[in-house]
Coordinates of C-alpha atoms in Angstrom, one line a residue:
Chain A
M276 CA -22.7 38.1 4.4
D277 CA -21.6 37.0 0.9
D278 CA -21.4 33.3 -0.1
R279 CA -17.6 33.2 -0.2
I280 CA -17.0 34.3 3.4
E281 CA -20.0 32.3 4.6
R282 CA -18.4 29.2 3.2
Q283 CA -15.0 30.1 4.7
L284 CA -16.6 30.5 8.1
A285 CA -18.6 27.3 7.8
F286 CA -15.4 25.4 7.1
S287 CA -13.6 27.2 10.0
L288 CA -16.3 26.2 12.4
E289 CA -16.5 22.6 11.0
I290 CA -12.8 21.9 11.7
D291 CA -13.4 22.7 15.3
K292 CA -14.6 19.1 15.5
E293 CA -11.0 17.9 15.0
K294 CA -10.4 18.8 18.7
N295 CA -12.7 15.9 19.6
I296 CA -10.8 13.2 17.6
F297 CA -8.6 11.5 20.1
R298 CA -5.5 9.5 19.2
Q299 CA -3.7 6.6 21.0
T300 CA -0.8 8.8 22.0
H301 CA -0.8 10.2 25.5
L302 CA 0.5 13.7 26.4
S303 CA 3.8 14.0 28.2
A304 CA 3.9 13.4 32.0
H305 CA 1.4 10.5 31.5
G306 CA -1.4 12.9 30.6
R307 CA -4.7 12.2 28.8
K308 CA -4.8 11.1 25.2
E309 CA -3.9 13.7 22.6
N310 CA -6.3 14.9 20.0
D311 CA -5.8 15.6 16.3
A312 CA -5.7 19.4 16.5
E313 CA -3.1 19.3 19.2
H314 CA -1.0 16.8 17.2
A315 CA -1.2 18.9 14.1
W316 CA -0.2 22.1 16.0
H317 CA 2.7 20.3 17.6
M318 CA 3.9 18.8 14.3
A319 CA 3.8 22.2 12.6
I320 CA 6.0 23.9 15.2
M321 CA 8.4 20.9 15.3
A322 CA 8.6 21.0 11.5
Y323 CA 9.7 24.7 11.7
L324 CA 12.2 24.0 14.5
L325 CA 13.7 20.9 12.9
K326 CA 13.6 22.0 9.3
E327 CA 17.5 22.0 9.1
Y328 CA 17.3 18.2 9.3
A329 CA 15.2 17.7 6.2
N330 CA 17.0 15.5 3.6
E331 CA 16.1 17.8 0.8
P332 CA 15.4 21.5 0.4
I333 CA 11.8 22.2 1.5
D334 CA 9.3 25.0 1.4
I335 CA 8.7 25.0 5.2
S336 CA 5.5 27.0 4.9
R337 CA 4.0 24.3 2.7
V338 CA 5.1 21.6 5.2
M339 CA 3.5 23.5 8.0
L340 CA 0.2 23.9 6.2
M341 CA 0.3 20.2 5.4
C342 CA 0.9 19.4 9.0
L343 CA -2.0 21.6 10.1
I344 CA -4.6 20.1 7.8
H345 CA -3.4 16.5 7.3
D346 CA -5.9 15.0 9.8
I347 CA -9.0 17.0 9.0
V348 CA -10.6 14.0 7.3
E349 CA -10.6 12.2 10.6
I350 CA -13.5 14.4 11.7
D351 CA -15.7 11.9 9.8
A352 CA -13.3 9.0 9.4
G353 CA -12.0 8.8 12.9
D354 CA -8.4 8.2 13.9
T355 CA -6.9 5.0 12.6
Y356 CA -4.2 3.7 14.9
A357 CA -1.0 3.0 13.0
Y358 CA -0.9 -0.6 14.2
D359 CA -4.6 -1.5 13.8
E360 CA -4.5 -3.7 10.6
E361 CA -8.3 -4.1 10.3
M362 CA -9.1 -0.4 10.4
L363 CA -6.2 0.3 8.1
A364 CA -7.9 -1.8 5.4
S365 CA -10.9 0.6 5.2
Q366 CA -9.0 3.8 5.9
K367 CA -8.7 5.1 2.4
E368 CA -12.4 4.7 1.6
R369 CA -13.5 6.4 4.8
E370 CA -11.0 9.3 4.4
D371 CA -11.9 9.9 0.7
A372 CA -15.6 10.4 1.5
A373 CA -14.6 12.7 4.4
K374 CA -12.3 14.7 2.3
E375 CA -15.0 15.3 -0.3
R376 CA -17.6 16.4 2.3
I377 CA -15.4 18.6 4.4
F378 CA -13.4 20.4 1.8
S379 CA -16.6 21.0 -0.2
L380 CA -17.7 23.4 2.5
L381 CA -15.1 25.9 1.1
P382 CA -15.3 28.1 -2.0
A383 CA -14.3 26.1 -5.0
D384 CA -10.8 27.6 -5.4
Q385 CA -9.9 26.9 -1.7
K386 CA -11.4 23.4 -1.9
A387 CA -9.1 22.7 -4.8
E388 CA -6.1 24.3 -3.0
L389 CA -6.5 22.4 0.3
T390 CA -7.4 19.2 -1.4
A391 CA -4.2 19.4 -3.4
C392 CA -2.2 20.0 -0.2
F393 CA -3.9 17.1 1.5
D394 CA -3.4 14.8 -1.5
E395 CA 0.3 15.8 -1.7
F396 CA 0.7 14.7 1.9
E397 CA -1.0 11.4 1.3
A398 CA 0.9 10.7 -1.9
N399 CA 4.1 11.3 0.0
D400 CA 6.0 12.0 -3.2
T401 CA 7.5 15.5 -2.6
P402 CA 10.2 16.7 -0.3
E403 CA 7.6 18.6 1.7
A404 CA 5.3 15.6 2.1
R405 CA 8.2 13.4 3.1
F406 CA 9.3 15.9 5.8
A407 CA 5.7 16.3 7.1
H408 CA 5.5 12.5 7.3
A409 CA 8.7 12.4 9.3
M410 CA 7.0 14.8 11.7
D411 CA 3.8 12.7 11.8
N412 CA 6.0 9.8 13.1
F413 CA 8.5 11.7 15.2
Q414 CA 6.1 13.9 17.3
P415 CA 4.1 11.0 18.8
L416 CA 7.4 9.0 19.2
L417 CA 8.8 11.9 21.3
L418 CA 5.7 12.0 23.5
N419 CA 5.6 8.2 23.9
H420 CA 9.3 8.0 24.7
S421 CA 8.9 10.7 27.4
N422 CA 6.2 8.5 28.9
G423 CA 8.5 5.5 29.1
G424 CA 7.0 3.9 26.0
S425 CA 3.7 3.2 27.7
D426 CA 1.6 3.6 24.5
W427 CA 3.6 0.8 22.9
R428 CA 3.4 -1.4 25.9
E429 CA -0.4 -0.8 26.2
H430 CA -0.9 -2.0 22.6
G431 CA 1.7 -4.7 22.7
V432 CA 3.4 -3.2 19.7
S433 CA 6.6 -4.9 18.3
A434 CA 9.8 -3.2 17.3
A435 CA 9.3 -4.6 13.8
Q436 CA 6.0 -2.9 13.5
V437 CA 7.4 0.5 14.6
Y438 CA 10.5 0.1 12.4
R439 CA 8.4 -0.5 9.3
R440 CA 6.7 2.8 9.9
Q441 CA 9.9 4.6 10.4
E442 CA 10.9 4.2 6.7
K443 CA 8.9 7.3 6.2
T444 CA 11.0 9.2 8.8
L445 CA 14.1 8.0 7.0
A446 CA 12.8 9.3 3.7
G447 CA 12.2 12.7 5.2
S448 CA 15.1 13.1 7.6
A449 CA 18.1 10.8 8.0
R450 CA 19.1 12.7 11.2
L451 CA 15.7 12.3 12.8
Y452 CA 15.8 8.6 11.8
E453 CA 19.1 8.3 13.7
I454 CA 17.4 9.8 16.8
T455 CA 14.4 7.5 16.3
D456 CA 16.6 4.5 16.0
M457 CA 18.4 5.4 19.3
I458 CA 15.0 5.8 21.0
L459 CA 13.7 2.5 19.7
K460 CA 16.8 0.6 20.7
E461 CA 16.4 2.0 24.2
N462 CA 12.8 1.0 24.3
V463 CA 13.5 -2.5 23.1
A464 CA 16.2 -2.9 25.7
K465 CA 13.8 -1.8 28.4
G466 CA 11.1 -4.2 27.1
N467 CA 8.7 -1.5 26.1
L468 CA 8.7 -2.8 22.5
K469 CA 8.6 -6.5 21.8
A470 CA 12.1 -7.3 20.4
P471 CA 12.4 -8.2 16.7
E472 CA 12.7 -12.0 17.3
Q473 CA 9.4 -12.0 19.4
S474 CA 7.3 -10.2 16.8
Chain B
M161 CA 23.0 13.4 20.6
D162 CA 24.6 16.8 20.1
D163 CA 23.7 19.8 22.2
R164 CA 21.8 21.6 19.4
I165 CA 19.3 18.8 18.7
E166 CA 19.0 18.0 22.4
R167 CA 17.9 21.6 23.0
Q168 CA 15.5 21.5 20.1
L169 CA 13.9 18.3 21.4
A170 CA 13.7 19.6 25.0
F171 CA 11.8 22.6 23.7
S172 CA 9.6 20.4 21.5
L173 CA 8.7 18.3 24.5
E174 CA 8.2 21.3 26.8
I175 CA 5.6 23.0 24.6
D176 CA 3.4 19.8 24.9
K177 CA 2.3 21.4 28.2
E178 CA 0.4 24.1 26.2
K179 CA -2.3 21.4 25.7
N180 CA -3.1 21.6 29.4
I181 CA -3.7 25.4 29.5
F182 CA -7.4 25.8 29.2
R183 CA -9.2 29.0 28.0
Q184 CA -12.6 30.4 28.8
T185 CA -13.9 29.7 25.3
H186 CA -15.9 26.5 24.8
L187 CA -15.6 24.3 21.7
S188 CA -18.6 24.3 19.3
A189 CA -21.7 22.3 20.0
H190 CA -21.4 23.4 23.7
G191 CA -18.2 21.3 24.1
R192 CA -15.6 21.5 26.9
K193 CA -13.2 24.4 27.3
E194 CA -10.6 24.9 24.6
N195 CA -6.9 24.7 25.3
D196 CA -4.2 27.0 24.0
A197 CA -2.7 24.5 21.5
E198 CA -6.1 23.9 19.9
H199 CA -6.7 27.7 19.8
A200 CA -3.4 28.3 18.1
W201 CA -3.9 25.5 15.5
H202 CA -7.4 26.9 14.7
M203 CA -6.1 30.4 14.4
A204 CA -3.2 29.4 12.0
I205 CA -5.6 27.6 9.6
M206 CA -8.1 30.4 9.8
A207 CA -5.4 33.0 9.1
Y208 CA -4.5 31.0 5.9
L209 CA -8.1 30.7 4.8
L210 CA -9.0 34.3 5.5
K211 CA -5.8 36.0 4.4
E212 CA -7.5 37.8 1.5
Y213 CA -9.3 40.0 4.2
A214 CA -6.1 41.4 5.7
N215 CA -6.0 45.2 5.5
E216 CA -2.4 45.2 4.3
P217 CA -0.2 42.8 2.3
I218 CA 1.0 40.2 4.7
D219 CA 3.6 37.4 4.8
I220 CA 1.1 34.6 5.7
S221 CA 3.8 32.2 6.8
R222 CA 5.0 34.6 9.4
V223 CA 1.4 35.2 10.5
M224 CA 0.9 31.4 10.9
L225 CA 4.1 31.0 12.9
M226 CA 3.0 33.8 15.1
C227 CA -0.4 32.2 15.6
L228 CA 1.2 28.9 16.5
I229 CA 3.6 30.2 19.1
H230 CA 1.8 33.3 20.5
D231 CA 0.5 31.5 23.7
I232 CA 3.6 29.4 24.6
V233 CA 4.3 31.7 27.6
E234 CA 1.0 30.7 29.1
I235 CA 2.6 27.3 30.0
D236 CA 4.0 29.2 33.0
A237 CA 1.9 32.3 33.1
G238 CA -1.5 30.7 32.6
D239 CA -4.3 32.0 30.4
T240 CA -5.5 35.5 31.3
Y241 CA -9.1 36.0 30.4
A242 CA -9.6 39.0 28.2
Y243 CA -12.1 40.5 30.6
D244 CA -10.3 39.8 33.9
E245 CA -8.9 43.2 34.9
E246 CA -7.0 42.0 38.0
M247 CA -5.1 39.3 36.1
L248 CA -4.5 41.6 33.2
A249 CA -2.5 43.9 35.5
S250 CA 0.1 41.3 36.2
Q251 CA 0.1 39.6 32.8
K252 CA 3.1 41.2 31.3
E253 CA 5.4 40.4 34.2
R254 CA 4.3 36.8 34.4
E255 CA 4.6 36.4 30.6
D256 CA 8.1 38.0 30.4
A257 CA 9.5 35.5 32.9
A258 CA 7.9 32.6 31.1
K259 CA 9.2 33.8 27.7
E260 CA 12.8 33.9 29.1
R261 CA 12.6 30.4 30.7
I262 CA 10.9 28.6 27.9
F263 CA 12.6 30.0 24.8
S264 CA 16.0 29.6 26.6
L265 CA 15.6 25.9 26.2
L266 CA 16.3 26.4 22.5
P267 CA 19.7 26.9 20.8
A268 CA 20.6 30.6 21.0
D269 CA 19.8 31.4 17.3
Q270 CA 16.3 29.8 17.6
K271 CA 15.7 31.4 20.9
A272 CA 16.4 34.8 19.3
E273 CA 14.2 34.0 16.3
L274 CA 11.2 32.8 18.2
T275 CA 11.5 35.5 20.8
A276 CA 11.5 38.1 18.0
C277 CA 8.4 36.5 16.5
F278 CA 6.6 36.4 19.8
D279 CA 7.6 40.1 20.6
E280 CA 6.4 41.1 17.2
F281 CA 3.0 39.7 18.0
E282 CA 2.9 41.4 21.3
A283 CA 4.0 44.8 20.0
N284 CA 1.3 44.5 17.3
D285 CA 3.1 47.0 15.1
T286 CA 3.4 45.1 11.8
P287 CA 0.8 44.0 9.3
E288 CA 1.5 40.4 10.2
A289 CA 1.0 41.0 14.0
R290 CA -2.2 43.0 13.3
F291 CA -3.7 40.1 11.2
A292 CA -2.7 37.5 13.8
H293 CA -4.4 39.7 16.5
A294 CA -7.5 39.8 14.4
M295 CA -7.4 36.0 14.4
D296 CA -6.8 35.9 18.1
N297 CA -10.2 37.8 18.5
F298 CA -12.1 36.3 15.7
Q299 CA -11.5 32.6 16.3
P300 CA -13.0 32.5 19.8
L301 CA -15.8 34.9 18.7
L302 CA -16.8 32.4 16.0
L303 CA -16.9 29.5 18.6
N304 CA -18.7 31.6 21.2
H305 CA -21.3 32.8 18.6
S306 CA -21.9 29.2 17.5
N307 CA -22.7 28.4 21.1
G308 CA -25.3 31.1 21.4
G309 CA -23.0 33.5 23.1
S310 CA -22.8 31.4 26.3
D311 CA -19.2 32.3 27.2
W312 CA -20.2 36.0 27.3
R313 CA -23.4 35.3 29.3
E314 CA -21.5 33.1 31.8
H315 CA -19.0 35.9 32.5
G316 CA -21.5 38.8 32.3
V317 CA -19.5 40.5 29.7
S318 CA -20.8 43.8 28.3
A319 CA -20.9 44.9 24.6
A320 CA -18.6 47.8 25.5
Q321 CA -15.9 45.4 26.8
V322 CA -16.1 43.3 23.7
Y323 CA -16.1 46.2 21.3
R324 CA -13.0 47.7 23.0
R325 CA -11.1 44.5 22.2
Q326 CA -12.3 44.5 18.6
E327 CA -10.3 47.6 17.7
K328 CA -7.5 45.1 17.1
T329 CA -9.7 43.1 14.7
L330 CA -10.4 46.4 12.8
A331 CA -6.7 47.2 12.6
G332 CA -6.0 43.8 11.1
S333 CA -9.1 43.3 8.9
A334 CA -11.9 45.7 8.2
R335 CA -13.9 42.9 6.6
L336 CA -13.7 40.6 9.6
Y337 CA -14.6 43.6 11.8
E338 CA -17.8 44.0 9.8
I339 CA -18.7 40.3 10.4
T340 CA -17.7 40.8 14.1
D341 CA -20.0 43.8 14.4
M342 CA -22.9 41.9 12.8
I343 CA -22.3 39.0 15.3
L344 CA -22.1 41.4 18.3
K345 CA -25.2 43.3 17.3
E346 CA -27.1 40.0 17.1
N347 CA -25.8 38.9 20.5
V348 CA -26.7 42.3 22.1
A349 CA -30.2 42.0 20.6
K350 CA -30.6 38.5 22.1
G351 CA -29.4 39.7 25.5
N352 CA -26.2 37.5 25.5
L353 CA -24.1 40.7 25.8
K354 CA -25.1 43.5 28.2
A355 CA -26.1 46.4 26.0
P356 CA -23.9 49.5 25.9
E357 CA -26.2 51.6 28.2
Q358 CA -26.1 48.8 30.9
S359 CA -22.3 48.5 31.1

């Protein structure tokens, strides 16, 4: 086996570990916690189905690739819950080290290519990254809403915290932000999210 | 919410169930069984990374979409193990009914589009479908090989059975077939696969 394909296969096997990184979101029908690979798969399909709601013209293939790989660094760095302030403080350092180790398994050209795609997502400065971020918010929101907001209740999350995060959804898709807003209002009314004045 | 987006979100939520459809393949490091969503995610990334080995020019975005959705029908029809002859006999009927129910959740244009993509995979008659099928074989083979061939041993699978299935890998990628052949020979030598004369 030549070095190039050996590296490609080593990386392919390494990313299998992403299936063991569990998130705080639960699957629909009050299922178990979701893992990163499932989340990425779901986001990529939703991006394709909902692409007509992107605020700007997007290269949907790039969005999908971004969705598929955006959490690979969590193999080493672990999942950082969106509302865990302590873990958020060290997130960048942990993820940078992981990015270097994991993408270095690939041949140099593919390391550069995937790192660029990952960095583009992180920088959130292109139409593709903005739409991928909208998916990163909207996919777990859809699951959590389907479960009666139990993930929010469990963590005592406030509406203010969730709304702050939804600015990224708005930047990617005004239409999906409207749906998000409708869902959040319903969950505030039902007491699943602490109302703004309580937070 | 208008009917179009309501349908898109209903479908998006429905496919969450694919995360509960478990396959016979185990995750690397002798992990638990893999589910369909994880398998599809892994295939899509591997397709992107290994696209240079496709026998024919391919539209990689179409291959990736095909990989992502190719097992959605198993939400209703269940996973059919590649070497379970009895289940294989009823597979098409079960999957056709599932396809109709699940894709009908979508708006008509997207139902037609995703059904066409699914059918293209099934027909295996385009360069994109052939490469996606190569991934459908190669991804679990890589995992199983990393586990010392334990999935084959557990099911008493013969080399002849596995080789028959690899014709699809050869049609999609001669190079990945070479790697497959190397891996299979090693597993026959180690007794993980029943040798041709025993089958």
